[in-house]
Amino acid sequence: MNKVLITGSLGQIGSELANALSERYGVDNVIVSDVRAKTCDDQISGCECAVLDVTDPAQIASLVKKHNIKIIYHLAALLSAVAEAKPQTAWNVNINGLYNILEVAREFGCAVFTPSSIGAFGLSTPHDKTPQETIQRPNTMYGVTKVAGELLCDYYHKRFGVDTRGLRYPGIISYKTLPGGGTTDYAVEIYYEAIKSKKYTCFLKPGTYLDMMYMPDAIKAAINLMEADQKKLIHRNAFNVTAMSFEPDMLAASIRKKIPDFRIDYKIDPVRQGIAESWPNSMDDSAAREEWGWQPEYDLEKMTEDMLTHLREKLVG
Ligand code: NAD
Ligand code: AKB
């Protein structure tokens, strides 16, 4: 069994991917890592956890060598809102961190999974049914790093034969670990507030459509792509994947079916509203469906039911 390293493992996606990979490949074959040390609040159990700053190439090389790592799920990054607040740090972590991972992968023969994002698109991109291959002129630091990351991964595959693969994730919704400071975070916060106080003040305007996906589908997509036959992967580093597209009022209406007196109001954050308006309303993910069989399981109603059930257990007991 090839050993797997996850970077940024204590974040929203990494904490759930770590458990999924441990179940699939065995805890002894998964090494989790993050720039901060694991605490008892973190949701990861079982596997060895290392402190690893991806901006330090020597630390990455040493960990990969020590555990004979052959597959890296590279999740360490700053998300869109945080990256707008700290653009220099975002460049360093998102670009130099990725470059360091790819260099180590080249040297030690590792396959690399790197998530891109709907943030890789911009205002001049077609917003409806956004094609797999289209205009990518983002105006955020997050988007700049995501487009550059897609291209860098393509380059390492073509020039050095590194088995790089990636997805353009939409907003990911989950109940285990809170999101790390993105534009789509409202779609997680709203469920917490629905349980806690039956009301939510949304920072995006009604009518702001964005692609979204429930965490089990996001984890399934990453694993299925990494296990896919590489001969079939034409768009290997930047597959559009989506499960649903909605705007805040639709999400509130879905919650109201389960909590009838839930209310939503609005206090717009101009930074995150601007970012959201530059992103697709809905993506075309037919390349992922054709090349490696992508098929989401959760739609809005099924996700709402599952989110509310689990959050009730978590917050109310
Ligand atoms: P997150 O912010 O929840 O977690 C990122 C983790 O990276 C954090 O635990 C943080 O401590 C760690 N980190 C930060 N700097 C680091 C460094 N220098 N070295 C090592 N670790 C460092 O993010 P996430 O939501 O889990 O996202 C993971 C990946 O998926 C990112 O590339 C993100 O852009 C992408 N993505 C996420 C979403 C989403 O909705 N969550 C959507 C699209 C793409
Ligand atoms: C963010 O909002 O920054 C992320 C993303 C869609 O990349 N959730």
Short mmCIF file of C-alpha atoms and ligand atoms in Angstrom, two decimals:
data_model
loop_
_atom_site.label_atom_id
_atom_site.label_comp_id
_atom_site.label_asym_id
_atom_site.label_seq_id
_atom_site.Cartn_x
_atom_site.Cartn_y
_atom_site.Cartn_z
CA MET A 1 0.00 0.00 0.00
CA ASN A 2 1.32 3.44 -0.97
CA LYS A 3 1.55 5.82 1.98
CA VAL A 4 -0.47 9.03 1.87
CA LEU A 5 0.39 12.48 3.26
CA ILE A 6 -2.27 15.16 3.74
CA THR A 7 -1.18 18.80 4.16
CA GLY A 8 -3.53 21.32 5.81
CA SER A 9 -5.26 18.32 7.44
CA LEU A 10 -6.81 20.19 10.35
CA GLY A 11 -8.98 22.32 8.06
CA GLN A 12 -12.56 21.84 6.90
CA ILE A 13 -11.81 19.32 4.12
CA GLY A 14 -8.61 17.78 5.48
CA SER A 15 -10.13 16.72 8.80
CA GLU A 16 -12.79 14.66 7.00
CA LEU A 17 -10.50 13.42 4.22
CA ALA A 18 -8.07 12.11 6.85
CA ASN A 19 -10.74 9.94 8.42
CA ALA A 20 -12.03 8.74 5.02
CA LEU A 21 -8.54 7.80 3.80
CA SER A 22 -7.70 6.08 7.10
CA GLU A 23 -10.83 3.95 6.81
CA ARG A 24 -10.03 3.12 3.20
CA TYR A 25 -6.27 2.49 3.35
CA GLY A 26 -5.65 1.90 7.09
CA VAL A 27 -4.53 4.40 9.75
CA ASP A 28 -0.90 3.27 9.42
CA ASN A 29 -0.85 4.36 5.79
CA VAL A 30 -2.05 7.93 6.33
CA ILE A 31 0.09 10.74 7.76
CA VAL A 32 -1.76 13.95 8.52
CA SER A 33 -0.02 17.32 8.84
CA ASP A 34 -0.76 20.97 9.40
CA VAL A 35 1.13 24.17 10.22
CA ARG A 36 -0.42 24.05 13.68
CA ALA A 37 -0.30 21.18 16.16
CA LYS A 38 -3.39 18.99 16.58
CA THR A 39 -5.50 19.71 19.68
CA CYS A 40 -8.25 17.71 21.39
CA ASP A 41 -10.85 19.83 19.52
CA ASP A 42 -9.68 18.49 16.15
CA GLN A 43 -11.85 15.79 14.62
CA ILE A 44 -9.03 13.53 13.37
CA SER A 45 -8.44 10.23 15.12
CA GLY A 46 -5.94 7.44 14.73
CA CYS A 47 -3.28 8.41 12.23
CA GLU A 48 0.11 9.99 12.92
CA CYS A 49 -0.05 13.79 12.94
CA ALA A 50 2.98 15.95 12.08
CA VAL A 51 3.52 19.70 12.22
CA LEU A 52 4.43 20.73 8.67
CA ASP A 53 4.68 24.22 7.19
CA VAL A 54 4.41 23.84 3.42
CA THR A 55 6.40 27.04 2.88
CA ASP A 56 9.45 25.12 4.19
CA PRO A 57 10.68 22.71 1.46
CA ALA A 58 13.15 20.93 3.77
CA GLN A 59 10.37 20.00 6.22
CA ILE A 60 8.26 18.54 3.38
CA ALA A 61 11.19 16.53 1.95
CA SER A 62 12.12 15.17 5.35
CA LEU A 63 8.56 14.00 6.14
CA VAL A 64 8.06 12.44 2.69
CA LYS A 65 11.40 10.63 2.94
CA LYS A 66 10.83 9.47 6.52
CA HIS A 67 7.47 7.83 5.73
CA ASN A 68 8.18 6.86 2.10
CA ILE A 69 5.12 8.86 1.01
CA LYS A 70 3.83 8.16 -2.51
CA ILE A 71 0.57 10.18 -2.61
CA ILE A 72 0.12 13.76 -1.35
CA TYR A 73 -3.28 15.39 -0.86
CA HIS A 74 -2.15 19.01 -0.73
CA LEU A 75 -4.88 20.98 1.07
CA ALA A 76 -2.85 23.69 2.86
CA ALA A 77 -4.03 27.07 1.57
CA LEU A 78 -5.62 30.37 2.53
CA LEU A 79 -9.25 30.73 1.39
CA SER A 80 -10.75 33.64 -0.54
CA ALA A 81 -11.75 36.10 2.20
CA VAL A 82 -8.60 35.50 4.27
CA ALA A 83 -6.47 35.74 1.12
CA GLU A 84 -7.99 39.16 0.30
CA ALA A 85 -7.10 40.33 3.82
CA LYS A 86 -3.56 38.89 3.63
CA PRO A 87 -2.58 38.74 -0.06
CA GLN A 88 1.17 38.40 0.51
CA THR A 89 0.75 35.46 2.90
CA ALA A 90 -1.77 33.92 0.50
CA TRP A 91 0.75 34.05 -2.34
CA ASN A 92 3.40 32.50 -0.13
CA VAL A 93 1.25 29.62 1.17
CA ASN A 94 -0.86 28.96 -1.94
CA ILE A 95 1.87 29.33 -4.58
CA ASN A 96 5.24 28.79 -2.90
CA GLY A 97 3.70 26.02 -0.78
CA LEU A 98 2.40 24.27 -3.91
CA TYR A 99 5.71 24.74 -5.72
CA ASN A 100 7.53 23.13 -2.76
CA ILE A 101 5.11 20.17 -2.77
CA LEU A 102 5.54 19.66 -6.53
CA GLU A 103 9.33 19.80 -6.27
CA VAL A 104 9.34 17.17 -3.52
CA ALA A 105 6.85 15.08 -5.55
CA ARG A 106 9.18 15.27 -8.56
CA GLU A 107 12.17 14.21 -6.49
CA PHE A 108 10.47 11.38 -4.58
CA GLY A 109 7.99 10.15 -7.23
CA CYS A 110 4.73 11.15 -5.49
CA ALA A 111 1.30 11.66 -7.03
CA VAL A 112 -0.29 14.99 -5.97
CA PHE A 113 -3.94 16.03 -5.51
CA THR A 114 -4.45 19.83 -5.36
CA PRO A 115 -7.89 21.43 -5.12
CA SER A 116 -8.61 24.42 -7.29
CA SER A 117 -11.86 26.33 -6.83
CA ILE A 118 -14.74 28.21 -8.45
CA GLY A 119 -12.47 31.10 -7.37
CA ALA A 120 -10.31 30.36 -10.43
CA PHE A 121 -12.95 32.13 -12.54
CA GLY A 122 -13.61 35.86 -12.79
CA LEU A 123 -16.07 38.53 -13.92
CA SER A 124 -15.40 37.93 -17.63
CA THR A 125 -16.07 34.16 -17.32
CA PRO A 126 -19.51 33.00 -18.57
CA HIS A 127 -21.47 32.72 -15.31
CA ASP A 128 -24.10 30.15 -16.31
CA LYS A 129 -23.09 26.58 -17.12
CA THR A 130 -19.48 27.79 -16.89
CA PRO A 131 -17.58 25.55 -19.32
CA GLN A 132 -14.64 23.33 -18.38
CA GLU A 133 -12.38 25.41 -20.61
CA THR A 134 -13.17 29.11 -20.63
CA ILE A 135 -11.90 32.60 -19.74
CA GLN A 136 -10.05 32.68 -16.38
CA ARG A 137 -9.24 36.25 -15.34
CA PRO A 138 -9.95 36.32 -11.55
CA ASN A 139 -9.52 39.62 -9.72
CA THR A 140 -8.75 38.21 -6.25
CA MET A 141 -5.45 36.96 -4.84
CA TYR A 142 -7.15 33.63 -4.09
CA GLY A 143 -8.21 33.33 -7.74
CA VAL A 144 -4.78 34.33 -9.03
CA THR A 145 -3.17 31.59 -6.91
CA LYS A 146 -5.77 29.02 -8.01
CA VAL A 147 -5.29 29.67 -11.75
CA ALA A 148 -1.50 29.72 -11.35
CA GLY A 149 -1.74 26.50 -9.31
CA GLU A 150 -3.75 24.74 -12.04
CA LEU A 151 -1.12 25.76 -14.61
CA LEU A 152 1.81 24.80 -12.39
CA CYS A 153 0.33 21.32 -11.83
CA ASP A 154 -0.19 20.92 -15.61
CA TYR A 155 3.44 21.96 -16.13
CA TYR A 156 4.83 19.46 -13.60
CA HIS A 157 2.87 16.68 -15.28
CA LYS A 158 3.92 17.60 -18.82
CA ARG A 159 7.54 18.53 -18.08
CA PHE A 160 8.45 16.06 -15.31
CA GLY A 161 5.76 13.36 -15.51
CA VAL A 162 4.47 14.03 -11.97
CA ASP A 163 0.99 12.47 -11.58
CA THR A 164 -0.82 15.69 -10.65
CA ARG A 165 -4.63 15.78 -10.39
CA GLY A 166 -7.15 18.36 -9.19
CA LEU A 167 -10.73 19.57 -8.92
CA ARG A 168 -12.36 22.98 -9.08
CA TYR A 169 -14.39 22.62 -5.91
CA PRO A 170 -17.47 24.76 -5.31
CA GLY A 171 -18.36 25.92 -1.76
CA ILE A 172 -18.15 22.89 0.54
CA ILE A 173 -20.78 22.49 3.26
CA SER A 174 -20.15 20.34 6.34
CA TYR A 175 -20.88 20.04 10.05
CA LYS A 176 -17.66 18.60 11.54
CA THR A 177 -15.01 21.32 11.12
CA LEU A 178 -15.86 24.97 10.52
CA PRO A 179 -14.79 26.56 7.21
CA GLY A 180 -11.54 28.50 7.12
CA GLY A 181 -12.57 31.99 5.93
CA GLY A 182 -14.14 31.81 2.49
CA THR A 183 -16.93 33.53 0.59
CA THR A 184 -19.21 30.48 0.64
CA ASP A 185 -18.98 30.13 4.45
CA TYR A 186 -22.48 31.63 4.84
CA ALA A 187 -23.92 28.33 3.61
CA VAL A 188 -22.39 26.55 6.63
CA GLU A 189 -23.00 29.30 9.23
CA ILE A 190 -26.70 29.44 8.34
CA TYR A 191 -27.26 25.85 9.52
CA TYR A 192 -25.46 26.47 12.84
CA GLU A 193 -27.54 29.60 13.47
CA ALA A 194 -30.76 27.85 12.41
CA ILE A 195 -30.21 25.34 15.23
CA LYS A 196 -28.87 27.87 17.77
CA SER A 197 -31.22 30.85 17.29
CA LYS A 198 -33.60 30.17 14.37
CA LYS A 199 -32.34 33.28 12.60
CA TYR A 200 -29.35 34.19 10.44
CA THR A 201 -27.92 37.46 9.12
CA CYS A 202 -26.41 36.71 5.74
CA PHE A 203 -23.36 38.57 4.36
CA LEU A 204 -24.27 37.85 0.72
CA LYS A 205 -27.26 39.41 -1.08
CA PRO A 206 -30.37 37.39 -1.92
CA GLY A 207 -30.09 36.27 -5.54
CA THR A 208 -26.35 35.51 -5.32
CA TYR A 209 -26.17 32.07 -6.94
CA LEU A 210 -23.09 29.91 -6.30
CA ASP A 211 -22.19 26.26 -6.84
CA MET A 212 -22.09 24.16 -3.66
CA MET A 213 -21.40 20.58 -2.56
CA TYR A 214 -21.94 18.54 0.59
CA MET A 215 -18.76 17.20 2.22
CA PRO A 216 -19.36 13.46 1.58
CA ASP A 217 -19.48 14.22 -2.16
CA ALA A 218 -16.34 16.40 -1.93
CA ILE A 219 -14.42 13.56 -0.25
CA LYS A 220 -15.73 11.01 -2.73
CA ALA A 221 -14.68 13.26 -5.64
CA ALA A 222 -11.10 13.60 -4.39
CA ILE A 223 -10.65 9.87 -3.78
CA ASN A 224 -12.35 8.81 -7.03
CA LEU A 225 -10.20 11.20 -9.05
CA MET A 226 -6.99 9.95 -7.41
CA GLU A 227 -8.01 6.33 -8.05
CA ALA A 228 -9.13 6.96 -11.66
CA ASP A 229 -7.32 5.49 -14.64
CA GLN A 230 -4.92 8.28 -15.63
CA LYS A 231 -5.12 7.39 -19.32
CA LYS A 232 -8.71 8.72 -19.28
CA LEU A 233 -7.89 12.08 -17.64
CA ILE A 234 -7.78 14.78 -20.30
CA HIS A 235 -8.44 17.68 -17.87
CA ARG A 236 -6.37 16.19 -15.09
CA ASN A 237 -5.70 19.25 -12.91
CA ALA A 238 -8.82 21.31 -12.95
CA PHE A 239 -12.06 19.39 -13.30
CA ASN A 240 -15.21 21.45 -12.74
CA VAL A 241 -17.29 19.56 -10.15
CA THR A 242 -20.58 20.64 -8.65
CA ALA A 243 -23.59 19.17 -6.90
CA MET A 244 -26.07 22.06 -6.64
CA SER A 245 -26.44 25.79 -7.29
CA PHE A 246 -28.51 28.01 -5.00
CA GLU A 247 -28.79 31.52 -3.56
CA PRO A 248 -29.35 32.43 0.13
CA ASP A 249 -33.18 32.63 -0.01
CA MET A 250 -33.37 29.14 -1.51
CA LEU A 251 -31.17 27.78 1.26
CA ALA A 252 -33.31 29.53 3.88
CA ALA A 253 -36.47 28.06 2.29
CA SER A 254 -34.96 24.59 2.45
CA ILE A 255 -34.17 25.05 6.17
CA ARG A 256 -37.70 26.41 6.76
CA LYS A 257 -39.16 23.10 5.58
CA LYS A 258 -37.60 21.59 8.72
CA ILE A 259 -37.65 24.66 11.03
CA PRO A 260 -40.77 26.62 9.99
CA ASP A 261 -40.05 29.75 12.08
CA PHE A 262 -36.46 30.15 10.78
CA ARG A 263 -35.78 33.71 9.55
CA ILE A 264 -33.05 35.19 7.37
CA ASP A 265 -32.07 38.85 7.04
CA TYR A 266 -29.18 40.55 5.29
CA LYS A 267 -26.17 42.71 6.16
CA ILE A 268 -23.97 42.69 3.08
CA ASP A 269 -20.19 42.41 3.31
CA PRO A 270 -19.01 44.29 0.20
CA VAL A 271 -15.72 42.35 -0.06
CA ARG A 272 -17.29 38.89 -0.04
CA GLN A 273 -20.25 40.08 -2.16
CA GLY A 274 -17.77 41.34 -4.77
CA ILE A 275 -15.93 38.04 -4.74
CA ALA A 276 -19.16 36.02 -5.04
CA GLU A 277 -20.36 38.12 -7.98
CA SER A 278 -17.15 37.36 -9.86
CA TRP A 279 -17.70 33.58 -9.52
CA PRO A 280 -19.94 31.28 -11.61
CA ASN A 281 -23.65 30.89 -10.86
CA SER A 282 -23.38 27.26 -11.92
CA MET A 283 -20.65 25.17 -13.55
CA ASP A 284 -20.78 22.56 -16.29
CA ASP A 285 -19.08 19.48 -14.83
CA SER A 286 -19.64 17.12 -17.78
CA ALA A 287 -15.87 16.54 -18.30
CA ALA A 288 -15.60 15.07 -14.77
CA ARG A 289 -18.69 12.92 -15.39
CA GLU A 290 -17.30 11.63 -18.70
CA GLU A 291 -13.62 11.18 -17.80
CA TRP A 292 -13.85 9.55 -14.35
CA GLY A 293 -17.53 9.01 -13.61
CA TRP A 294 -18.26 11.95 -11.28
CA GLN A 295 -21.78 11.73 -9.84
CA PRO A 296 -22.85 13.67 -6.72
CA GLU A 297 -25.21 12.04 -4.23
CA TYR A 298 -26.56 15.02 -2.29
CA ASP A 299 -28.94 17.73 -3.55
CA LEU A 300 -30.08 20.71 -1.45
CA GLU A 301 -32.96 18.97 0.34
CA LYS A 302 -30.99 15.82 1.18
CA MET A 303 -28.07 17.92 2.43
CA THR A 304 -30.31 20.13 4.61
CA GLU A 305 -31.87 17.10 6.28
CA ASP A 306 -28.46 15.57 7.02
CA MET A 307 -26.86 18.86 8.17
CA LEU A 308 -29.69 19.65 10.59
CA THR A 309 -29.74 16.11 12.01
CA HIS A 310 -26.00 16.11 12.71
CA LEU A 311 -25.86 19.69 13.98
CA ARG A 312 -28.73 19.01 16.40
CA GLU A 313 -26.68 16.12 17.82
CA LYS A 314 -23.55 18.29 17.97
CA LEU A 315 -25.05 21.50 19.38
CA VAL A 316 -28.04 20.33 21.38
CA GLY A 317 -27.05 16.73 22.20
P1 NAD B 1 -9.20 25.39 5.58
O1 NAD B 1 -8.88 26.84 5.65
O2 NAD B 1 -10.33 24.88 6.36
O3 NAD B 1 -7.90 24.54 5.97
C1 NAD B 1 -6.63 24.86 5.47
C2 NAD B 1 -5.61 24.32 6.45
O4 NAD B 1 -4.32 24.70 5.97
C3 NAD B 1 -5.75 24.88 7.87
O5 NAD B 1 -5.87 23.83 8.82
C4 NAD B 1 -4.45 25.68 8.08
O6 NAD B 1 -3.95 25.60 9.41
C5 NAD B 1 -3.52 25.00 7.09
N1 NAD B 1 -2.40 25.84 6.70
C6 NAD B 1 -2.37 27.18 6.51
N2 NAD B 1 -1.12 27.58 6.20
C7 NAD B 1 -0.36 26.48 6.18
C8 NAD B 1 1.03 26.24 5.94
N3 NAD B 1 1.88 27.25 5.68
N4 NAD B 1 1.47 24.96 5.98
C9 NAD B 1 0.65 23.94 6.27
N5 NAD B 1 -0.67 24.10 6.55
C10 NAD B 1 -1.16 25.36 6.49
O7 NAD B 1 -9.37 25.03 4.02
P2 NAD B 1 -10.24 23.87 3.36
O8 NAD B 1 -11.60 24.40 3.18
O9 NAD B 1 -10.03 22.60 4.05
O10 NAD B 1 -9.58 23.86 1.90
C11 NAD B 1 -8.61 22.93 1.50
C12 NAD B 1 -8.30 23.18 0.03
O11 NAD B 1 -9.51 23.07 -0.73
C13 NAD B 1 -7.73 24.58 -0.26
O12 NAD B 1 -6.82 24.48 -1.33
C14 NAD B 1 -8.95 25.35 -0.72
O13 NAD B 1 -8.61 26.41 -1.57
C15 NAD B 1 -9.70 24.27 -1.47
N6 NAD B 1 -11.12 24.57 -1.60
C16 NAD B 1 -11.92 24.59 -0.50
C17 NAD B 1 -13.26 24.88 -0.65
C18 NAD B 1 -14.20 24.92 0.52
O14 NAD B 1 -15.35 25.35 0.36
N7 NAD B 1 -13.79 24.47 1.70
C19 NAD B 1 -13.77 25.16 -1.92
C20 NAD B 1 -12.91 25.18 -3.01
C21 NAD B 1 -11.58 24.85 -2.85
C1 AKB B 2 -14.08 30.14 -0.54
O1 AKB B 2 -15.21 30.63 -0.45
O2 AKB B 2 -13.03 30.77 -0.52
C2 AKB B 2 -14.01 28.64 -0.76
C3 AKB B 2 -13.97 28.35 -2.22
C4 AKB B 2 -15.23 28.24 -2.96
O3 AKB B 2 -12.93 28.21 -2.78
N1 AKB B 2 -15.09 28.04 -0.09
#
